[in-house]
PDB file of C-alpha atoms and ligand atoms in Angstrom:
ATOM      1  CA  MET A   1     -64.338  -0.136 -19.783  1.00  0.00           C
ATOM      2  CA  GLN A   2     -60.551  -0.015 -19.725  1.00  0.00           C
ATOM      3  CA  GLY A   3     -59.001   0.121 -16.265  1.00  0.00           C
ATOM      4  CA  SER A   4     -62.305  -0.472 -14.477  1.00  0.00           C
ATOM      5  CA  LEU A   5     -62.466  -2.168 -11.116  1.00  0.00           C
ATOM      6  CA  ALA A   6     -64.014  -5.184 -12.841  1.00  0.00           C
ATOM      7  CA  ASP A   7     -60.734  -5.761 -14.736  1.00  0.00           C
ATOM      8  CA  ASN A   8     -59.012  -6.273 -11.417  1.00  0.00           C
ATOM      9  CA  ALA A   9     -61.756  -8.236  -9.696  1.00  0.00           C
ATOM     10  CA  GLY A  10     -60.851 -11.510  -8.006  1.00  0.00           C
ATOM     11  CA  PRO A  11     -57.539 -12.673  -6.597  1.00  0.00           C
ATOM     12  CA  ARG A  12     -54.244 -11.778  -8.253  1.00  0.00           C
ATOM     13  CA  TYR A  13     -53.573 -15.457  -8.808  1.00  0.00           C
ATOM     14  CA  ARG A  14     -56.315 -17.789  -9.987  1.00  0.00           C
ATOM     15  CA  HIS A  15     -55.413 -21.394  -9.506  1.00  0.00           C
ATOM     16  CA  VAL A  16     -57.119 -23.807 -11.857  1.00  0.00           C
ATOM     17  CA  ALA A  17     -57.058 -27.198 -10.166  1.00  0.00           C
ATOM     18  CA  GLY A  18     -56.352 -30.145 -12.472  1.00  0.00           C
ATOM     19  CA  GLU A  19     -58.288 -33.388 -12.099  1.00  0.00           C
ATOM     20  CA  SER A  20     -56.481 -35.810  -9.811  1.00  0.00           C
ATOM     21  CA  ALA A  21     -57.070 -39.553 -10.147  1.00  0.00           C
ATOM     22  CA  PRO A  22     -58.022 -41.175  -6.822  1.00  0.00           C
ATOM     23  CA  TYR A  23     -55.225 -42.558  -4.671  1.00  0.00           C
ATOM     24  CA  GLU A  24     -55.403 -46.212  -3.659  1.00  0.00           C
ATOM     25  CA  THR A  25     -52.597 -46.683  -1.147  1.00  0.00           C
ATOM     26  CA  ILE A  26     -52.405 -43.303   0.640  1.00  0.00           C
ATOM     27  CA  THR A  27     -54.727 -40.504   1.727  1.00  0.00           C
ATOM     28  CA  VAL A  28     -53.990 -36.993   0.481  1.00  0.00           C
ATOM     29  CA  ASP A  29     -55.454 -34.095   2.449  1.00  0.00           C
ATOM     30  CA  LYS A  30     -54.649 -30.749   0.845  1.00  0.00           C
ATOM     31  CA  LEU A  31     -53.585 -27.821   3.059  1.00  0.00           C
ATOM     32  CA  THR A  32     -54.505 -25.294   0.355  1.00  0.00           C
ATOM     33  CA  PRO A  33     -55.690 -25.674  -3.260  1.00  0.00           C
ATOM     34  CA  ILE A  34     -52.303 -24.334  -4.415  1.00  0.00           C
ATOM     35  CA  ILE A  35     -49.604 -25.988  -2.321  1.00  0.00           C
ATOM     36  CA  GLY A  36     -49.156 -28.594   0.406  1.00  0.00           C
ATOM     37  CA  ALA A  37     -50.874 -31.835   1.375  1.00  0.00           C
ATOM     38  CA  GLU A  38     -50.783 -34.128   4.368  1.00  0.00           C
ATOM     39  CA  ILE A  39     -50.330 -37.766   3.426  1.00  0.00           C
ATOM     40  CA  GLY A  40     -51.856 -40.492   5.597  1.00  0.00           C
ATOM     41  CA  GLY A  41     -52.218 -44.243   5.720  1.00  0.00           C
ATOM     42  CA  ILE A  42     -48.551 -45.007   5.292  1.00  0.00           C
ATOM     43  CA  ASP A  43     -45.642 -46.031   7.523  1.00  0.00           C
ATOM     44  CA  LEU A  44     -42.416 -44.852   5.910  1.00  0.00           C
ATOM     45  CA  SER A  45     -40.295 -47.144   8.091  1.00  0.00           C
ATOM     46  CA  SER A  46     -41.680 -50.239   6.281  1.00  0.00           C
ATOM     47  CA  PRO A  47     -40.673 -51.228   2.755  1.00  0.00           C
ATOM     48  CA  LEU A  48     -42.983 -49.448   0.296  1.00  0.00           C
ATOM     49  CA  SER A  49     -44.691 -51.146  -2.611  1.00  0.00           C
ATOM     50  CA  ASN A  50     -44.187 -49.797  -6.134  1.00  0.00           C
ATOM     51  CA  ARG A  51     -47.734 -48.453  -6.054  1.00  0.00           C
ATOM     52  CA  GLN A  52     -47.082 -46.604  -2.782  1.00  0.00           C
ATOM     53  CA  GLN A  53     -43.876 -45.098  -4.188  1.00  0.00           C
ATOM     54  CA  ASP A  54     -45.644 -44.021  -7.383  1.00  0.00           C
ATOM     55  CA  GLU A  55     -48.475 -42.444  -5.414  1.00  0.00           C
ATOM     56  CA  ILE A  56     -46.074 -40.525  -3.148  1.00  0.00           C
ATOM     57  CA  HIS A  57     -44.287 -39.284  -6.258  1.00  0.00           C
ATOM     58  CA  ARG A  58     -47.587 -38.216  -7.786  1.00  0.00           C
ATOM     59  CA  ALA A  59     -48.716 -36.528  -4.554  1.00  0.00           C
ATOM     60  CA  LEU A  60     -45.450 -34.561  -4.534  1.00  0.00           C
ATOM     61  CA  ALA A  61     -45.880 -33.521  -8.177  1.00  0.00           C
ATOM     62  CA  GLU A  62     -49.479 -32.430  -7.537  1.00  0.00           C
ATOM     63  CA  ASN A  63     -48.916 -30.681  -4.196  1.00  0.00           C
ATOM     64  CA  LEU A  64     -45.240 -29.524  -4.334  1.00  0.00           C
ATOM     65  CA  VAL A  65     -44.672 -30.297  -0.650  1.00  0.00           C
ATOM     66  CA  ILE A  66     -46.107 -33.236   1.263  1.00  0.00           C
ATOM     67  CA  PHE A  67     -46.233 -33.925   4.980  1.00  0.00           C
ATOM     68  CA  PHE A  68     -46.336 -37.119   7.007  1.00  0.00           C
ATOM     69  CA  ARG A  69     -47.203 -37.411  10.718  1.00  0.00           C
ATOM     70  CA  ASP A  70     -46.106 -39.917  13.367  1.00  0.00           C
ATOM     71  CA  GLN A  71     -43.167 -41.348  11.462  1.00  0.00           C
ATOM     72  CA  HIS A  72     -40.439 -43.074  13.465  1.00  0.00           C
ATOM     73  CA  LEU A  73     -37.510 -43.509  11.109  1.00  0.00           C
ATOM     74  CA  SER A  74     -33.985 -44.595  11.941  1.00  0.00           C
ATOM     75  CA  PRO A  75     -31.250 -42.759   9.980  1.00  0.00           C
ATOM     76  CA  ALA A  76     -30.961 -45.820   7.702  1.00  0.00           C
ATOM     77  CA  GLN A  77     -34.731 -45.769   7.027  1.00  0.00           C
ATOM     78  CA  HIS A  78     -34.714 -42.023   6.417  1.00  0.00           C
ATOM     79  CA  MET A  79     -31.891 -42.405   3.873  1.00  0.00           C
ATOM     80  CA  ALA A  80     -33.582 -45.440   2.288  1.00  0.00           C
ATOM     81  CA  PHE A  81     -36.779 -43.405   1.834  1.00  0.00           C
ATOM     82  CA  GLY A  82     -34.771 -40.615   0.169  1.00  0.00           C
ATOM     83  CA  ARG A  83     -33.049 -43.084  -2.174  1.00  0.00           C
ATOM     84  CA  LEU A  84     -36.434 -44.117  -3.578  1.00  0.00           C
ATOM     85  CA  PHE A  85     -36.419 -40.738  -5.339  1.00  0.00           C
ATOM     86  CA  GLY A  86     -32.777 -40.552  -6.442  1.00  0.00           C
ATOM     87  CA  ASP A  87     -29.185 -40.551  -5.213  1.00  0.00           C
ATOM     88  CA  LEU A  88     -28.580 -38.607  -2.034  1.00  0.00           C
ATOM     89  CA  HIS A  89     -26.981 -35.183  -2.123  1.00  0.00           C
ATOM     90  CA  LEU A  90     -24.090 -34.144   0.118  1.00  0.00           C
ATOM     91  CA  HIS A  91     -24.451 -30.615   1.439  1.00  0.00           C
ATOM     92  CA  PRO A  92     -21.458 -28.409   0.570  1.00  0.00           C
ATOM     93  CA  ALA A  93     -21.232 -26.869   4.044  1.00  0.00           C
ATOM     94  CA  ALA A  94     -23.703 -28.005   6.707  1.00  0.00           C
ATOM     95  CA  PRO A  95     -22.892 -30.305   9.647  1.00  0.00           C
ATOM     96  CA  TYR A  96     -23.965 -33.942   9.471  1.00  0.00           C
ATOM     97  CA  GLU A  97     -24.205 -37.002  11.708  1.00  0.00           C
ATOM     98  CA  ALA A  98     -20.866 -38.740  12.353  1.00  0.00           C
ATOM     99  CA  GLY A  99     -20.132 -41.213   9.553  1.00  0.00           C
ATOM    100  CA  MET A 100     -23.342 -40.272   7.682  1.00  0.00           C
ATOM    101  CA  PRO A 101     -22.676 -37.244   5.442  1.00  0.00           C
ATOM    102  CA  GLU A 102     -26.148 -37.663   3.873  1.00  0.00           C
ATOM    103  CA  MET A 103     -27.819 -36.931   7.257  1.00  0.00           C
ATOM    104  CA  MET A 104     -27.735 -33.151   7.599  1.00  0.00           C
ATOM    105  CA  ILE A 105     -28.332 -31.900  11.128  1.00  0.00           C
ATOM    106  CA  ILE A 106     -31.080 -29.318  11.630  1.00  0.00           C
ATOM    107  CA  HIS A 107     -30.840 -28.023  15.180  1.00  0.00           C
ATOM    108  CA  SER A 108     -31.406 -24.785  17.083  1.00  0.00           C
ATOM    109  CA  ASP A 109     -31.433 -24.191  20.789  1.00  0.00           C
ATOM    110  CA  LYS A 110     -30.829 -21.344  23.211  1.00  0.00           C
ATOM    111  CA  ASN A 111     -27.103 -21.256  22.389  1.00  0.00           C
ATOM    112  CA  SER A 112     -27.485 -21.274  18.608  1.00  0.00           C
ATOM    113  CA  PRO A 113     -26.206 -18.194  16.800  1.00  0.00           C
ATOM    114  CA  ARG A 114     -28.664 -18.925  13.960  1.00  0.00           C
ATOM    115  CA  ALA A 115     -31.220 -21.416  12.689  1.00  0.00           C
ATOM    116  CA  ASN A 116     -31.288 -23.144   9.313  1.00  0.00           C
ATOM    117  CA  GLY A 117     -33.307 -21.661   6.495  1.00  0.00           C
ATOM    118  CA  GLU A 118     -34.508 -18.456   8.140  1.00  0.00           C
ATOM    119  CA  GLY A 119     -34.855 -16.591   4.850  1.00  0.00           C
ATOM    120  CA  TRP A 120     -36.759 -17.618   1.717  1.00  0.00           C
ATOM    121  CA  HIS A 121     -34.645 -19.986  -0.360  1.00  0.00           C
ATOM    122  CA  THR A 122     -34.470 -23.098  -2.503  1.00  0.00           C
ATOM    123  CA  ASP A 123     -31.989 -25.622  -1.170  1.00  0.00           C
ATOM    124  CA  VAL A 124     -28.456 -25.319  -2.568  1.00  0.00           C
ATOM    125  CA  SER A 125     -29.577 -23.634  -5.799  1.00  0.00           C
ATOM    126  CA  CYS A 126     -25.898 -22.636  -6.204  1.00  0.00           C
ATOM    127  CA  ASP A 127     -25.151 -26.224  -7.324  1.00  0.00           C
ATOM    128  CA  VAL A 128     -24.907 -26.768 -11.081  1.00  0.00           C
ATOM    129  CA  GLU A 129     -27.372 -29.619 -10.528  1.00  0.00           C
ATOM    130  CA  PRO A 130     -29.392 -28.430  -7.509  1.00  0.00           C
ATOM    131  CA  PRO A 131     -31.253 -30.912  -5.291  1.00  0.00           C
ATOM    132  CA  MET A 132     -34.573 -32.181  -6.574  1.00  0.00           C
ATOM    133  CA  GLY A 133     -36.097 -32.554  -3.125  1.00  0.00           C
ATOM    134  CA  SER A 134     -35.455 -32.392   0.607  1.00  0.00           C
ATOM    135  CA  ILE A 135     -36.910 -34.657   3.279  1.00  0.00           C
ATOM    136  CA  LEU A 136     -36.886 -33.127   6.741  1.00  0.00           C
ATOM    137  CA  HIS A 137     -37.708 -35.246   9.791  1.00  0.00           C
ATOM    138  CA  ILE A 138     -38.261 -33.137  12.903  1.00  0.00           C
ATOM    139  CA  LYS A 139     -37.876 -35.141  16.099  1.00  0.00           C
ATOM    140  CA  LYS A 140     -37.929 -32.454  18.754  1.00  0.00           C
ATOM    141  CA  CYS A 141     -40.311 -29.498  18.568  1.00  0.00           C
ATOM    142  CA  PRO A 142     -40.592 -26.329  20.619  1.00  0.00           C
ATOM    143  CA  PRO A 143     -43.859 -26.057  22.596  1.00  0.00           C
ATOM    144  CA  LYS A 144     -45.046 -23.375  20.132  1.00  0.00           C
ATOM    145  CA  GLY A 145     -43.695 -21.996  16.860  1.00  0.00           C
ATOM    146  CA  GLY A 146     -40.983 -23.342  14.569  1.00  0.00           C
ATOM    147  CA  ASP A 147     -43.359 -23.619  11.583  1.00  0.00           C
ATOM    148  CA  THR A 148     -42.034 -23.795   8.043  1.00  0.00           C
ATOM    149  CA  LEU A 149     -43.555 -21.732   5.215  1.00  0.00           C
ATOM    150  CA  PHE A 150     -43.564 -23.085   1.670  1.00  0.00           C
ATOM    151  CA  ALA A 151     -44.316 -21.101  -1.487  1.00  0.00           C
ATOM    152  CA  SER A 152     -45.276 -22.325  -4.955  1.00  0.00           C
ATOM    153  CA  MET A 153     -42.982 -20.974  -7.630  1.00  0.00           C
ATOM    154  CA  TYR A 154     -45.491 -22.104 -10.283  1.00  0.00           C
ATOM    155  CA  ALA A 155     -48.048 -19.748  -8.718  1.00  0.00           C
ATOM    156  CA  ALA A 156     -45.456 -16.967  -8.413  1.00  0.00           C
ATOM    157  CA  TYR A 157     -44.593 -17.337 -12.104  1.00  0.00           C
ATOM    158  CA  GLU A 158     -48.181 -17.656 -13.301  1.00  0.00           C
ATOM    159  CA  ALA A 159     -49.202 -14.501 -11.381  1.00  0.00           C
ATOM    160  CA  LEU A 160     -46.615 -12.343 -13.186  1.00  0.00           C
ATOM    161  CA  SER A 161     -47.894 -10.023 -15.887  1.00  0.00           C
ATOM    162  CA  ASP A 162     -47.492 -11.196 -19.478  1.00  0.00           C
ATOM    163  CA  ARG A 163     -45.032  -8.341 -20.025  1.00  0.00           C
ATOM    164  CA  MET A 164     -42.865  -9.499 -17.131  1.00  0.00           C
ATOM    165  CA  LYS A 165     -43.014 -13.121 -18.334  1.00  0.00           C
ATOM    166  CA  LYS A 166     -41.834 -11.955 -21.750  1.00  0.00           C
ATOM    167  CA  TYR A 167     -39.017  -9.881 -20.200  1.00  0.00           C
ATOM    168  CA  LEU A 168     -37.782 -12.884 -18.182  1.00  0.00           C
ATOM    169  CA  GLU A 169     -37.987 -15.354 -21.077  1.00  0.00           C
ATOM    170  CA  GLY A 170     -34.568 -16.858 -21.768  1.00  0.00           C
ATOM    171  CA  MET A 171     -32.918 -14.850 -18.984  1.00  0.00           C
ATOM    172  CA  THR A 172     -30.417 -16.490 -16.620  1.00  0.00           C
ATOM    173  CA  ALA A 173     -29.214 -15.637 -13.122  1.00  0.00           C
ATOM    174  CA  ILE A 174     -26.148 -16.331 -11.001  1.00  0.00           C
ATOM    175  CA  HIS A 175     -26.652 -18.408  -7.845  1.00  0.00           C
ATOM    176  CA  ASP A 176     -23.701 -18.266  -5.459  1.00  0.00           C
ATOM    177  CA  GLY A 177     -22.924 -20.270  -2.311  1.00  0.00           C
ATOM    178  CA  GLU A 178     -19.926 -18.154  -1.232  1.00  0.00           C
ATOM    179  CA  HIS A 179     -21.774 -15.366   0.627  1.00  0.00           C
ATOM    180  CA  VAL A 180     -24.185 -17.906   2.144  1.00  0.00           C
ATOM    181  CA  TYR A 181     -21.856 -20.595   3.415  1.00  0.00           C
ATOM    182  CA  ARG A 182     -18.484 -18.975   4.208  1.00  0.00           C
ATOM    183  CA  GLY A 183     -18.141 -18.928   7.978  1.00  0.00           C
ATOM    184  CA  LEU A 184     -21.777 -19.992   8.460  1.00  0.00           C
ATOM    185  CA  PHE A 185     -21.107 -23.149  10.440  1.00  0.00           C
ATOM    186  CA  LYS A 186     -17.844 -22.040  12.115  1.00  0.00           C
ATOM    187  CA  GLY A 187     -19.583 -21.954  15.507  1.00  0.00           C
ATOM    188  CA  LEU A 188     -20.394 -25.644  15.068  1.00  0.00           C
ATOM    189  CA  GLY A 189     -16.775 -26.529  14.350  1.00  0.00           C
ATOM    190  CA  VAL A 190     -17.231 -26.930  10.567  1.00  0.00           C
ATOM    191  CA  ALA A 191     -14.182 -25.644   8.668  1.00  0.00           C
ATOM    192  CA  ASP A 192     -14.726 -23.598   5.528  1.00  0.00           C
ATOM    193  CA  LYS A 193     -14.135 -25.110   2.093  1.00  0.00           C
ATOM    194  CA  PRO A 194     -11.673 -23.346  -0.244  1.00  0.00           C
ATOM    195  CA  VAL A 195     -14.546 -22.655  -2.660  1.00  0.00           C
ATOM    196  CA  TYR A 196     -18.308 -22.959  -2.622  1.00  0.00           C
ATOM    197  CA  PRO A 197     -20.541 -23.815  -5.590  1.00  0.00           C
ATOM    198  CA  ARG A 198     -21.686 -21.178  -8.078  1.00  0.00           C
ATOM    199  CA  ALA A 199     -23.974 -21.714 -11.064  1.00  0.00           C
ATOM    200  CA  GLU A 200     -25.946 -19.947 -13.754  1.00  0.00           C
ATOM    201  CA  HIS A 201     -29.592 -21.030 -14.049  1.00  0.00           C
ATOM    202  CA  PRO A 202     -32.648 -19.953 -16.043  1.00  0.00           C
ATOM    203  CA  VAL A 203     -34.804 -17.427 -14.173  1.00  0.00           C
ATOM    204  CA  VAL A 204     -37.859 -19.413 -15.231  1.00  0.00           C
ATOM    205  CA  ARG A 205     -37.367 -23.166 -15.118  1.00  0.00           C
ATOM    206  CA  THR A 206     -39.504 -25.935 -16.530  1.00  0.00           C
ATOM    207  CA  HIS A 207     -40.259 -28.758 -14.122  1.00  0.00           C
ATOM    208  CA  PRO A 208     -38.937 -31.992 -15.645  1.00  0.00           C
ATOM    209  CA  VAL A 209     -41.897 -34.055 -14.377  1.00  0.00           C
ATOM    210  CA  THR A 210     -44.922 -31.748 -14.621  1.00  0.00           C
ATOM    211  CA  GLY A 211     -43.737 -29.580 -17.536  1.00  0.00           C
ATOM    212  CA  ARG A 212     -44.982 -26.480 -15.653  1.00  0.00           C
ATOM    213  CA  LYS A 213     -42.934 -23.278 -15.540  1.00  0.00           C
ATOM    214  CA  GLY A 214     -41.827 -21.817 -12.235  1.00  0.00           C
ATOM    215  CA  LEU A 215     -39.849 -18.835 -11.046  1.00  0.00           C
ATOM    216  CA  TYR A 216     -36.324 -19.914 -10.118  1.00  0.00           C
ATOM    217  CA  VAL A 217     -34.602 -17.047  -8.306  1.00  0.00           C
ATOM    218  CA  ASN A 218     -34.313 -16.863  -4.541  1.00  0.00           C
ATOM    219  CA  ALA A 219     -33.075 -14.270  -2.081  1.00  0.00           C
ATOM    220  CA  GLY A 220     -30.745 -16.780  -0.427  1.00  0.00           C
ATOM    221  CA  PHE A 221     -28.520 -17.625  -3.361  1.00  0.00           C
ATOM    222  CA  THR A 222     -29.349 -15.535  -6.443  1.00  0.00           C
ATOM    223  CA  THR A 223     -26.936 -12.629  -6.737  1.00  0.00           C
ATOM    224  CA  SER A 224     -27.511 -11.144 -10.201  1.00  0.00           C
ATOM    225  CA  LEU A 225     -29.300 -11.384 -13.507  1.00  0.00           C
ATOM    226  CA  VAL A 226     -27.101 -12.049 -16.519  1.00  0.00           C
ATOM    227  CA  GLY A 227     -27.052  -9.741 -19.549  1.00  0.00           C
ATOM    228  CA  VAL A 228     -28.633  -6.616 -18.062  1.00  0.00           C
ATOM    229  CA  PRO A 229     -27.017  -3.682 -16.208  1.00  0.00           C
ATOM    230  CA  ARG A 230     -26.468  -4.315 -12.508  1.00  0.00           C
ATOM    231  CA  ASP A 231     -28.955  -1.686 -11.305  1.00  0.00           C
ATOM    232  CA  GLU A 232     -31.675  -2.980 -13.610  1.00  0.00           C
ATOM    233  CA  GLY A 233     -31.036  -6.603 -12.601  1.00  0.00           C
ATOM    234  CA  ASP A 234     -31.057  -5.707  -8.889  1.00  0.00           C
ATOM    235  CA  ALA A 235     -34.381  -3.889  -9.241  1.00  0.00           C
ATOM    236  CA  ILE A 236     -35.943  -6.820 -11.094  1.00  0.00           C
ATOM    237  CA  ILE A 237     -34.764  -9.568  -8.743  1.00  0.00           C
ATOM    238  CA  HIS A 238     -35.829  -7.567  -5.703  1.00  0.00           C
ATOM    239  CA  TYR A 239     -39.246  -7.127  -7.282  1.00  0.00           C
ATOM    240  CA  LEU A 240     -39.368 -10.902  -7.885  1.00  0.00           C
ATOM    241  CA  TYR A 241     -38.388 -11.648  -4.270  1.00  0.00           C
ATOM    242  CA  ARG A 242     -41.188  -9.390  -3.002  1.00  0.00           C
ATOM    243  CA  HIS A 243     -43.618 -10.858  -5.492  1.00  0.00           C
ATOM    244  CA  MET A 244     -42.902 -14.490  -4.519  1.00  0.00           C
ATOM    245  CA  GLU A 245     -43.520 -13.716  -0.834  1.00  0.00           C
ATOM    246  CA  ASN A 246     -47.241 -13.137  -1.478  1.00  0.00           C
ATOM    247  CA  PRO A 247     -49.067 -15.363   1.071  1.00  0.00           C
ATOM    248  CA  LEU A 248     -51.470 -16.328  -1.704  1.00  0.00           C
ATOM    249  CA  PHE A 249     -48.785 -18.685  -3.026  1.00  0.00           C
ATOM    250  CA  GLN A 250     -48.013 -20.258   0.361  1.00  0.00           C
ATOM    251  CA  CYS A 251     -48.862 -22.886   2.908  1.00  0.00           C
ATOM    252  CA  ARG A 252     -47.576 -23.052   6.450  1.00  0.00           C
ATOM    253  CA  PHE A 253     -46.735 -26.324   8.175  1.00  0.00           C
ATOM    254  CA  ARG A 254     -47.115 -26.667  11.922  1.00  0.00           C
ATOM    255  CA  TRP A 255     -44.707 -29.350  13.039  1.00  0.00           C
ATOM    256  CA  ARG A 256     -45.349 -31.996  15.644  1.00  0.00           C
ATOM    257  CA  GLU A 257     -42.655 -34.354  16.815  1.00  0.00           C
ATOM    258  CA  ASN A 258     -41.931 -37.123  14.293  1.00  0.00           C
ATOM    259  CA  SER A 259     -43.408 -35.254  11.348  1.00  0.00           C
ATOM    260  CA  ILE A 260     -41.753 -35.271   7.939  1.00  0.00           C
ATOM    261  CA  ALA A 261     -41.895 -32.646   5.200  1.00  0.00           C
ATOM    262  CA  PHE A 262     -40.808 -33.629   1.686  1.00  0.00           C
ATOM    263  CA  TRP A 263     -40.560 -30.611  -0.626  1.00  0.00           C
ATOM    264  CA  ASP A 264     -39.771 -30.294  -4.302  1.00  0.00           C
ATOM    265  CA  ASN A 265     -36.966 -27.747  -4.685  1.00  0.00           C
ATOM    266  CA  ARG A 266     -37.658 -27.396  -8.409  1.00  0.00           C
ATOM    267  CA  CYS A 267     -40.927 -25.546  -7.860  1.00  0.00           C
ATOM    268  CA  THR A 268     -40.934 -24.257  -4.263  1.00  0.00           C
ATOM    269  CA  GLN A 269     -39.137 -22.006  -1.839  1.00  0.00           C
ATOM    270  CA  HIS A 270     -39.314 -22.333   1.911  1.00  0.00           C
ATOM    271  CA  ARG A 271     -38.590 -20.360   5.033  1.00  0.00           C
ATOM    272  CA  ALA A 272     -38.203 -21.687   8.577  1.00  0.00           C
ATOM    273  CA  MET A 273     -39.500 -19.531  11.440  1.00  0.00           C
ATOM    274  CA  TRP A 274     -37.049 -19.104  14.344  1.00  0.00           C
ATOM    275  CA  ASP A 275     -39.674 -17.717  16.686  1.00  0.00           C
ATOM    276  CA  TYR A 276     -39.172 -20.313  19.433  1.00  0.00           C
ATOM    277  CA  TRP A 277     -35.882 -19.225  21.034  1.00  0.00           C
ATOM    278  CA  PRO A 278     -34.771 -20.249  23.682  1.00  0.00           C
ATOM    279  CA  ASN A 279     -36.501 -23.581  23.012  1.00  0.00           C
ATOM    280  CA  THR A 280     -35.016 -26.421  21.007  1.00  0.00           C
ATOM    281  CA  ARG A 281     -36.089 -27.687  17.609  1.00  0.00           C
ATOM    282  CA  SER A 282     -34.128 -30.482  15.969  1.00  0.00           C
ATOM    283  CA  GLY A 283     -34.116 -33.193  13.367  1.00  0.00           C
ATOM    284  CA  HIS A 284     -32.380 -34.380  10.228  1.00  0.00           C
ATOM    285  CA  ARG A 285     -32.644 -33.603   6.557  1.00  0.00           C
ATOM    286  CA  VAL A 286     -31.910 -35.996   3.715  1.00  0.00           C
ATOM    287  CA  THR A 287     -31.601 -34.295   0.342  1.00  0.00           C
ATOM    288  CA  VAL A 288     -32.161 -35.935  -3.049  1.00  0.00           C
ATOM    289  CA  LYS A 289     -29.947 -35.025  -6.009  1.00  0.00           C
ATOM    290  CA  GLY A 290     -31.503 -33.223  -8.953  1.00  0.00           C
ATOM    291  CA  ASP A 291     -30.617 -32.287 -12.491  1.00  0.00           C
ATOM    292  CA  LYS A 292     -29.571 -29.182 -14.380  1.00  0.00           C
ATOM    293  CA  PRO A 293     -32.448 -26.678 -14.591  1.00  0.00           C
ATOM    294  CA  PHE A 294     -33.749 -25.870 -18.080  1.00  0.00           C
TER     295      PHE A 294
HETATM  296  C1  SIN B 301     -34.121 -25.986   5.703  1.00  0.00           C
HETATM  297  O1  SIN B 301     -33.850 -27.111   5.293  1.00  0.00           O
HETATM  298  O2  SIN B 301     -33.990 -24.975   5.013  1.00  0.00           O
HETATM  299  C2  SIN B 301     -34.684 -25.859   7.104  1.00  0.00           C
HETATM  300  C3  SIN B 301     -36.151 -25.974   7.094  1.00  0.00           C
HETATM  301  C4  SIN B 301     -36.704 -26.084   8.484  1.00  0.00           C
HETATM  302  O3  SIN B 301     -35.943 -26.212   9.443  1.00  0.00           O
HETATM  303  O4  SIN B 301     -37.930 -26.087   8.609  1.00  0.00           O
END
């Protein structure tokens, strides 16, 4: 019968897990069937074999964000780990360690006016070639709180209605860094740049490794949809922002000191919880360059 309860039975998003070949050099313990896995049996401060690198790459592709515990990396080792996945990205605005522009500082304490990444976003999606991945090493944790939430943009896309998928097909959106970055780090002594990046990207992007489609708009950077009236575009992107926040698409990572999260910016969004004020949370992020979304 049309419109019966049975038509709507079951979860809004039904994840069909693909078969994963066994791993030989690492352990992979999934946080949820949809997103996130904790990787064990590896010390990222030692040189990694080709097999280990391949398996980490595969674990990232299969789980979208991967986590490592008890890792003690020097800045040089953190950057070397990042370089296994591509050239390192330089953030257009954020503060970094002296003499190491690749080592972005992530730090909040009782005097901080703000914390990094408090709203849902994909890192630096305003770049014409936005970062492929980010590798965050947290060294000091608050006694409680400071978790990071990650959401699968594959799941968000796949859960859209067929009509909405059709509507979004071929559509592009503007991602702008200006309203995000101007003045943001003034309190930390970082001077503003004359201009910040701005780019036009497909609303639905295809992952270059997995071939899966994912939603690629985020409340941090996306300012408008191209080719539709402003009021229509605003209504649609705000619907998409609400839609992608469904906890069904998410995992939540509880940090411990010396944990690492490595997320794929091409198919995830994340949000850091600043629920630990006045305590301190700090670490460093190394970001890996990506390519132009298609
Ligand atoms: C970020 O890189 O957006 C910050 C994430 C976090 O601090 O957990």
